[in-house]
Short mmCIF file of C-alpha atoms (C1' of nucleotides) and ligand atoms in Angstrom, two decimals:
data_model
loop_
_atom_site.label_atom_id
_atom_site.label_comp_id
_atom_site.label_asym_id
_atom_site.label_seq_id
_atom_site.Cartn_x
_atom_site.Cartn_y
_atom_site.Cartn_z
CA UNK Z 58 32.71 1.23 -38.94
CA UNK Z 59 31.52 0.41 -35.32
CA UNK Z 60 28.53 2.10 -33.76
CA UNK Z 61 30.91 3.59 -31.27
CA UNK Z 62 33.33 4.89 -33.89
CA UNK Z 63 30.42 6.59 -35.57
CA UNK Z 64 28.97 7.98 -32.24
CA UNK Z 65 32.69 9.19 -31.36
CA UNK Z 66 33.08 10.97 -34.68
CA UNK Z 67 29.39 12.39 -34.39
CA UNK Z 68 30.10 13.84 -30.93
CA UNK Z 69 33.57 15.09 -31.94
CA UNK Z 70 31.87 16.95 -34.97
CA UNK Z 71 29.39 18.45 -32.73
CA UNK Z 72 31.95 19.72 -30.41
CA UNK Z 73 33.68 21.17 -33.48
CA UNK Z 74 30.88 22.80 -34.98
CA UNK Z 75 29.87 24.44 -31.53
CA UNK Z 76 32.36 27.27 -30.11
CA UNK Z 77 33.76 24.63 -27.80
CA UNK Z 78 37.51 23.71 -27.92
CA UNK Z 79 38.55 20.11 -28.71
CA UNK Z 80 41.25 19.24 -26.04
CA UNK Z 81 42.86 15.89 -25.68
CA UNK Z 82 41.04 15.30 -22.31
CA UNK Z 83 37.66 15.93 -23.99
CA UNK Z 84 38.54 13.81 -26.98
CA UNK Z 85 39.33 11.00 -24.59
CA UNK Z 86 36.44 11.25 -22.59
CA UNK Z 87 34.06 11.33 -25.62
CA UNK Z 88 36.01 8.50 -26.68
CA UNK Z 89 35.22 6.48 -23.60
CA UNK Z 90 31.51 7.58 -23.54
CA UNK Z 91 30.96 6.49 -26.99
CA UNK Z 92 32.60 3.15 -26.50
CA UNK Z 93 30.87 2.51 -23.22
CA UNK Z 94 27.70 0.02 -23.53
CA UNK Z 95 26.72 0.91 -20.25
CA UNK Z 96 25.84 3.75 -18.14
CA UNK Z 97 28.94 5.07 -16.29
CA UNK Z 98 29.20 7.32 -13.45
CA UNK Z 99 31.45 10.44 -13.35
CA UNK Z 100 34.01 8.32 -10.96
CA UNK Z 101 33.87 5.26 -13.27
CA UNK Z 102 34.93 7.43 -16.45
CA UNK Z 103 37.41 9.01 -14.29
CA UNK Z 104 39.09 6.05 -13.29
CA UNK Z 105 39.09 4.77 -16.92
CA UNK Z 106 40.50 8.07 -18.12
CA UNK Z 107 43.23 8.23 -15.51
CA UNK Z 108 45.12 5.32 -17.24
CA UNK Z 109 45.40 7.65 -20.42
CA UNK Z 110 45.51 11.04 -18.82
CA UNK Z 111 47.07 10.45 -15.03
CA UNK Z 112 46.94 14.18 -14.51
CA UNK Z 113 43.03 14.47 -15.61
CA UNK Z 114 41.05 15.66 -12.47
CA UNK Z 115 37.52 14.67 -11.57
CA UNK Z 116 36.47 18.10 -11.97
CA UNK Z 117 37.18 18.07 -15.58
CA UNK Z 118 35.06 15.13 -16.04
CA UNK Z 119 31.86 16.77 -14.33
CA UNK Z 120 32.68 19.85 -16.65
CA UNK Z 121 32.68 17.82 -19.59
CA UNK Z 122 29.81 15.89 -18.91
CA UNK Z 123 28.09 19.20 -18.13
CA UNK Z 124 29.01 20.53 -21.58
CA UNK Z 125 27.92 17.38 -23.48
CA UNK Z 126 24.39 17.51 -21.42
CA UNK Z 127 24.19 21.20 -22.52
CA UNK Z 128 24.67 20.04 -26.14
CA UNK Z 129 21.82 17.42 -25.76
CA UNK Z 130 24.50 14.51 -26.49
CA UNK Z 131 24.20 12.97 -22.90
CA UNK Z 132 21.59 11.82 -20.57
CA UNK Z 133 22.22 12.22 -16.80
CA UNK Z 134 20.29 9.49 -14.90
CA UNK Z 135 20.41 11.03 -11.44
CA UNK Z 136 20.20 8.31 -9.03
CA UNK Z 137 20.08 8.78 -5.32
CA UNK Z 138 23.98 8.02 -4.67
CA UNK Z 139 25.39 9.26 -7.72
CA UNK Z 140 24.60 10.03 -11.18
CA UNK Z 141 25.23 8.01 -14.36
CA UNK Z 142 25.25 8.66 -18.02
CA UNK Z 143 24.09 7.52 -21.22
CA UNK Z 144 25.75 9.18 -24.27
CA UNK Z 145 24.33 6.82 -26.64
CA UNK Z 146 20.65 7.47 -26.31
CA UNK Z 147 20.70 11.11 -24.99
CA UNK Z 148 16.74 11.33 -24.45
CA UNK Z 149 14.66 10.17 -21.55
CA UNK Z 150 14.06 6.33 -21.54
CA UNK Z 151 13.48 3.78 -18.99
CA UNK Z 152 16.15 1.88 -17.24
CA UNK Z 153 16.21 -1.63 -15.30
CA UNK Z 154 18.51 -1.25 -12.42
CA UNK Z 155 19.76 -4.56 -10.98
CA UNK Z 156 19.93 -4.46 -7.07
CA UNK Z 157 22.40 -7.16 -6.99
CA UNK Z 158 25.13 -6.60 -9.60
CA UNK Z 159 24.21 -2.64 -10.00
CA UNK Z 160 23.99 -3.06 -13.77
CA UNK Z 161 21.90 -0.52 -15.83
CA UNK Z 162 20.06 -1.73 -18.63
CA UNK Z 163 18.16 0.05 -21.18
CA UNK Z 164 14.44 -0.63 -21.22
CA UNK Z 165 13.19 -0.53 -24.72
CA UNK Z 166 9.42 0.42 -24.20
CA UNK Z 167 8.60 3.36 -26.57
CA UNK Z 168 5.08 2.41 -27.11
CA UNK Z 169 4.29 1.97 -23.48
CA UNK Z 170 6.02 5.08 -22.49
CA UNK Z 171 4.20 7.11 -24.91
CA UNK Z 172 1.11 5.57 -23.76
CA UNK Z 173 1.68 6.18 -20.19
CA UNK Z 174 3.03 9.67 -21.05
CA UNK Z 175 -0.41 10.59 -22.76
CA UNK Z 176 -2.48 9.18 -19.85
CA UNK Z 177 -0.77 11.41 -17.46
CA UNK Z 178 -1.32 14.55 -19.76
CA UNK Z 179 -4.85 13.61 -20.14
CA UNK Z 180 -6.08 12.65 -16.72
CA UNK Z 181 -4.15 14.95 -14.77
CA UNK Z 182 -3.56 18.14 -17.19
CA UNK Z 183 -0.01 17.80 -16.21
CA UNK Z 184 2.36 18.72 -19.26
CA UNK Z 185 5.43 16.35 -19.38
CA UNK Z 186 8.54 17.90 -20.43
CA UNK Z 187 10.98 14.90 -19.20
CA UNK Z 188 10.65 11.73 -17.19
CA UNK Z 189 12.90 9.36 -15.31
CA UNK Z 190 11.75 6.02 -15.19
CA UNK Z 191 13.65 3.49 -13.04
CA UNK Z 192 12.64 -0.07 -12.36
CA UNK Z 193 14.76 -2.05 -9.76
CA UNK Z 194 15.08 -5.70 -9.34
CA UNK Z 195 17.17 -8.53 -10.47
CA UNK Z 196 18.66 -8.89 -13.94
CA UNK Z 197 18.60 -12.34 -15.73
CA UNK Z 198 21.92 -13.20 -14.70
CA UNK Z 199 21.42 -12.47 -11.13
CA UNK Z 200 18.22 -14.27 -10.90
CA UNK Z 201 20.03 -17.44 -11.98
CA UNK Z 202 22.60 -17.26 -9.39
CA UNK Z 203 19.87 -17.18 -6.90
CA UNK Z 204 20.91 -17.92 -3.26
CA UNK V 762 -12.88 11.22 11.63
CA UNK V 763 -10.34 12.69 8.90
CA UNK V 764 -8.11 10.80 6.65
CA UNK V 765 -5.35 12.48 8.41
CA UNK V 766 -6.49 11.43 12.00
CA UNK V 767 -7.03 7.72 10.88
CA UNK V 768 -3.55 7.42 9.28
CA UNK V 769 -1.90 9.20 12.54
CA UNK V 770 -3.33 6.60 14.65
CA UNK V 771 -2.64 3.72 12.38
CA UNK V 772 0.94 4.92 12.47
CA UNK V 773 0.83 5.28 16.28
CA UNK V 774 -0.63 2.12 16.77
CA UNK V 775 2.16 0.54 14.53
CA UNK V 776 4.94 2.00 16.53
CA UNK V 777 3.27 0.96 19.93
CA UNK V 778 2.68 -2.62 18.86
CA UNK V 779 6.37 -2.71 17.73
CA UNK V 780 9.37 -2.63 20.07
CA UNK V 781 9.81 1.09 19.33
CA UNK V 782 9.27 3.81 21.97
CA UNK V 783 6.57 6.56 21.60
CA UNK V 784 8.32 9.73 22.13
CA UNK V 785 7.02 13.00 21.84
CA UNK V 786 8.99 13.90 18.87
CA UNK V 787 7.91 10.66 16.97
CA UNK V 788 4.42 11.28 17.85
CA UNK V 789 4.68 15.00 16.45
CA UNK V 790 6.39 13.81 13.20
CA UNK V 791 3.95 11.09 12.70
CA UNK V 792 1.41 13.72 13.19
CA UNK V 793 2.75 15.84 10.63
CA UNK V 794 3.38 13.32 8.11
CA UNK V 795 -0.27 11.95 8.45
CA UNK V 796 -1.59 15.52 8.27
CA UNK V 797 0.60 16.44 5.08
CA UNK V 798 -1.31 15.95 1.81
CA UNK V 799 1.91 16.42 -0.25
CA UNK V 800 5.33 15.18 -0.18
CA UNK V 801 7.54 16.69 2.40
CA UNK V 802 11.28 16.57 2.65
CA UNK V 803 13.36 16.07 5.69
CA UNK V 804 14.04 19.49 6.08
CA UNK V 805 10.81 20.79 5.40
CA UNK V 806 9.31 18.41 8.26
CA UNK V 807 12.07 19.77 10.16
CA UNK V 808 11.16 23.42 9.73
CA UNK V 809 7.51 22.53 10.54
CA UNK V 810 8.36 20.72 13.70
CA UNK V 811 10.65 23.19 15.21
CA UNK V 812 7.55 25.44 15.93
CA UNK V 813 6.33 23.02 18.30
CA UNK V 814 9.66 21.44 19.43
CA UNK V 815 12.39 24.12 19.10
CA UNK V 816 15.03 21.51 20.17
CA UNK V 817 14.28 18.73 17.68
CA UNK V 818 17.35 18.06 15.58
CA UNK V 819 17.44 17.30 11.79
CA UNK V 820 18.97 13.95 12.73
CA UNK V 821 16.16 13.01 14.54
CA UNK V 822 13.85 13.84 11.51
CA UNK V 823 16.02 11.53 9.65
CA UNK V 824 15.98 8.72 12.29
CA UNK V 825 12.38 8.80 12.67
CA UNK V 826 11.86 8.82 8.69
CA UNK V 827 14.30 5.71 8.74
CA UNK V 828 12.26 4.02 11.08
CA UNK V 829 9.04 4.54 9.50
CA UNK V 830 10.58 3.34 6.25
CA UNK V 831 11.93 0.09 7.90
CA UNK V 832 8.34 -0.33 9.09
CA UNK V 833 6.98 -0.14 5.59
CA UNK V 834 4.84 2.98 6.57
CA UNK V 835 6.67 5.65 4.52
CA UNK V 836 8.01 5.89 0.87
CA UNK V 837 11.22 7.57 0.20
CA UNK V 838 11.27 9.61 -3.03
CA UNK V 839 14.93 9.76 -3.66
CA UNK V 840 15.25 12.64 -5.92
CA UNK V 841 18.71 14.09 -7.07
CA UNK V 842 18.97 17.02 -4.66
CA UNK V 843 17.43 15.63 -1.81
CA UNK V 844 14.64 13.06 -0.68
CA UNK V 845 10.67 13.49 -0.20
CA UNK V 846 8.56 11.42 1.83
CA UNK V 847 5.13 9.86 1.30
CA UNK V 848 3.70 8.85 4.49
CA UNK V 849 0.06 8.07 3.24
CA UNK V 850 0.90 5.85 0.03
CA UNK V 851 4.02 3.77 1.26
CA UNK V 852 4.39 1.89 -1.90
CA UNK V 853 6.04 2.69 -5.32
CA UNK V 854 3.79 4.87 -7.43
CA UNK V 855 4.36 7.56 -9.92
CA UNK V 856 4.80 11.15 -9.28
CA UNK V 857 4.26 14.24 -11.32
CA UNK V 858 6.75 16.86 -10.38
CA UNK V 859 6.34 20.47 -11.29
CA UNK V 860 9.56 22.04 -12.59
CA UNK V 861 8.28 25.50 -11.85
CA UNK V 862 6.35 25.21 -8.37
CA UNK V 863 8.26 22.25 -7.38
CA UNK V 864 4.87 20.48 -6.35
CA UNK V 865 5.08 16.72 -6.20
CA UNK V 866 1.54 15.01 -7.29
CA UNK V 867 0.63 11.41 -7.19
CA UNK V 868 0.15 9.81 -10.29
CA UNK V 869 -2.91 7.39 -10.38
CA UNK V 870 -1.88 4.99 -12.76
CA UNK V 871 -2.17 1.54 -11.27
CA UNK V 872 -3.30 -0.25 -14.40
CA UNK V 873 -0.62 1.39 -16.63
CA UNK V 874 2.01 0.65 -14.20
CA UNK V 875 0.93 -2.78 -13.91
CA UNK V 876 1.16 -3.07 -17.58
CA UNK V 877 4.56 -1.64 -18.04
CA UNK V 878 5.92 -3.75 -15.02
CA UNK V 879 4.62 -6.95 -16.58
CA UNK V 880 5.95 -5.93 -20.01
CA UNK V 881 9.46 -5.44 -18.68
CA UNK V 882 9.41 -8.75 -16.71
CA UNK V 883 8.25 -10.62 -19.98
CA UNK V 884 10.61 -8.72 -22.46
CA UNK V 885 13.62 -8.78 -20.59
CA UNK V 886 13.42 -11.29 -18.11
CA UNK V 887 14.03 -8.63 -15.23
CA UNK V 888 12.50 -9.18 -12.18
CA UNK V 889 10.98 -6.01 -10.74
CA UNK V 890 10.92 -5.66 -7.06
CA UNK V 891 10.29 -1.93 -6.70
CA UNK V 892 10.44 1.36 -9.09
CA UNK V 893 10.70 4.84 -8.96
CA UNK V 894 8.56 6.64 -11.88
CA UNK V 895 8.85 10.39 -12.05
CA UNK V 896 7.47 12.72 -14.76
CA UNK V 897 8.53 16.22 -14.69
CA UNK V 898 6.79 19.06 -16.38
CA UNK V 899 4.15 21.60 -15.48
CA UNK V 900 1.17 21.32 -13.23
CA UNK V 901 -1.97 22.55 -14.41
CA UNK V 902 -1.69 25.76 -12.16
CA UNK V 903 1.87 26.64 -13.71
CA UNK V 904 0.55 26.17 -17.27
CA UNK V 905 -2.13 28.82 -16.58
CA UNK V 906 0.39 31.49 -15.47
CA UNK V 907 2.21 31.08 -18.58
CA UNK V 908 5.13 33.50 -19.24
"C1'" DA R 1164 55.31 33.14 -33.63
"C1'" DA R 1165 52.17 36.19 -31.01
"C1'" DT R 1166 47.60 36.98 -29.04
"C1'" DT R 1167 43.27 35.94 -27.08
"C1'" DT R 1168 40.50 33.59 -24.45
"C1'" DG R 1169 38.72 29.25 -22.97
"C1'" DT R 1170 39.98 25.27 -20.36
"C1'" DA R 1171 42.33 22.02 -16.97
"C1'" DG R 1172 43.82 20.97 -12.40
"C1'" DA R 1173 44.30 21.68 -7.56
"C1'" DG R 1174 41.66 22.62 -3.69
"C1'" DA R 1175 38.07 24.56 -1.16
"C1'" DA R 1176 33.42 24.93 -0.43
"C1'" DT R 1177 28.79 23.21 -0.47
"C1'" DT R 1178 24.96 20.31 0.94
"C1'" DA R 1179 22.48 16.21 2.10
"C1'" DT R 1180 22.71 12.75 4.96
"C1'" DT R 1181 25.12 9.54 8.36
"C1'" DA R 1182 27.72 8.32 12.17
"C1'" DT R 1183 29.30 8.93 17.05
"C1'" DC R 1184 28.61 9.78 21.78
"C1'" DC R 1185 26.28 10.40 25.82
"C1'" DA R 1186 22.94 12.30 28.92
"C1'" DT R 1187 18.02 11.50 29.29
"C1'" DA R 1188 13.70 10.16 28.97
"C1'" DA R 1189 10.38 5.90 28.11
"C1'" DC R 1190 8.49 2.36 29.85
"C1'" DG R 1191 8.05 -2.39 32.02
"C1'" DA R 1192 8.69 -4.44 36.49
"C1'" DG R 1193 8.39 -4.56 41.18
"C1'" DC C 399 4.69 5.17 42.12
"C1'" DT C 400 9.52 4.31 41.86
"C1'" DC C 401 13.33 2.36 39.95
"C1'" DG C 402 16.50 0.32 36.42
"C1'" DT C 403 17.36 -0.75 31.91
"C1'" DT C 404 18.28 0.94 27.58
"C1'" DA C 405 16.49 2.91 23.44
"C1'" DT C 406 16.49 7.63 21.89
"C1'" DG C 407 17.16 12.64 21.09
"C1'" DG C 408 20.55 16.36 20.60
"C1'" DA C 409 25.15 18.18 19.55
"C1'" DT C 410 28.57 17.72 16.67
"C1'" DA C 411 31.78 15.48 13.36
"C1'" DA C 412 32.15 12.77 9.53
"C1'" DT C 413 30.93 11.43 4.68
"C1'" DA C 414 30.68 11.88 0.19
"C1'" DA C 415 28.99 13.71 -4.57
"C1'" DT C 416 29.32 17.63 -6.64
"C1'" DT C 417 30.20 22.43 -7.50
"C1'" DC C 418 32.86 26.67 -7.24
"C1'" DT C 419 36.97 29.30 -7.29
"C1'" DC C 420 41.53 30.60 -9.04
"C1'" DT C 421 45.33 30.77 -12.20
"C1'" DA C 422 48.65 28.82 -15.05
"C1'" DC C 423 48.40 26.97 -19.79
"C1'" DA C 424 47.17 25.40 -24.09
"C1'" DA C 425 44.06 25.70 -28.37
"C1'" DA C 426 42.61 28.16 -32.08
"C1'" DT C 427 43.24 31.95 -35.20
"C1'" DT C 428 46.18 35.36 -37.25
MN1 MN M 2231 20.27 4.51 -21.15
MN1 MN M 2232 3.26 9.90 -3.41
ZN1 ZN M 2233 22.58 -8.25 -11.77
ZN1 ZN M 2234 3.51 24.10 -10.76
#
DNA sequence: AATTTGTAGAGAATTATTATCCATAACGAG
DNA sequence: CTCGTTATGGATAATAATTCTCTACAAATT
């Protein structure tokens, strides 16, 4: 069973055990989120979902994303222009954002993040509850295509 | 001479040597930015400036902030709801944002940031051009006022 | 199948920011 | 100092992501 298949069933189970209803719209959005290896925005999800559900509205996408956020199963990455969503790692983690192709990648930096969080709490007496760490630059692919 | 006085004159000098005109509105906004020890938003600056310049419009605040950004003298901290601006440290640096009183503090973490940036570049081959590192939680003051 | 109640969809509303347009003020030249 | 050029301020409309409101309908449970 693929990872995305497992994640899909995990999310469906979570909805089922909650008080929330399992509507076709939600099932499809969850399928898309679980299948996505990237970090889609609400409108990107909306465009994808319109293929299968032409009547689905953008507001419903937002509502469902809010629901999944409340359940702690989706991380919102609130950028300046719009938000993107990570349904596979629903806890704060660093992101690498390419300024050329706009791709968003996960930064696997558990240890470094743990250290810097600890340093902030010790040096400033600031209690950290969450964080958003965004690194902007050029991804490996876009570096090659110089110019 | 106070720090903010020095910063004020520095910014004025920068405008003067550029092609840009020194209007009373710009001078006052620069004064406010240099005097501010925090990280004001456009509307906060607007509310302050209205006292001296009742006719000043919010659009002008945005235009002047854009100008100072172009000159590399102001850092925009683009949060989800609105942007805040740092006119004293106009280069990327971490911020500690209190979720209770909304205060934004500078995180003095030069070394840790340098290390994590280096780690990203080495581990992922990602070339970092800038970053936005926001830590959300409770400031020391708000921790005391428990409840 | 009937009943209850949460949810989808349409569209309006909100809010930060940006664009447009023109009268006017800044500033260098004379 | 005065003038003329031109950038800039102010008013207002436009934009765009997100949220709100309302109602018909569908999901779950019996
Ligand atoms: Mn991610
Ligand atoms: Mn700062
Ligand atoms: Zn790229
Ligand atoms: Zn606080």
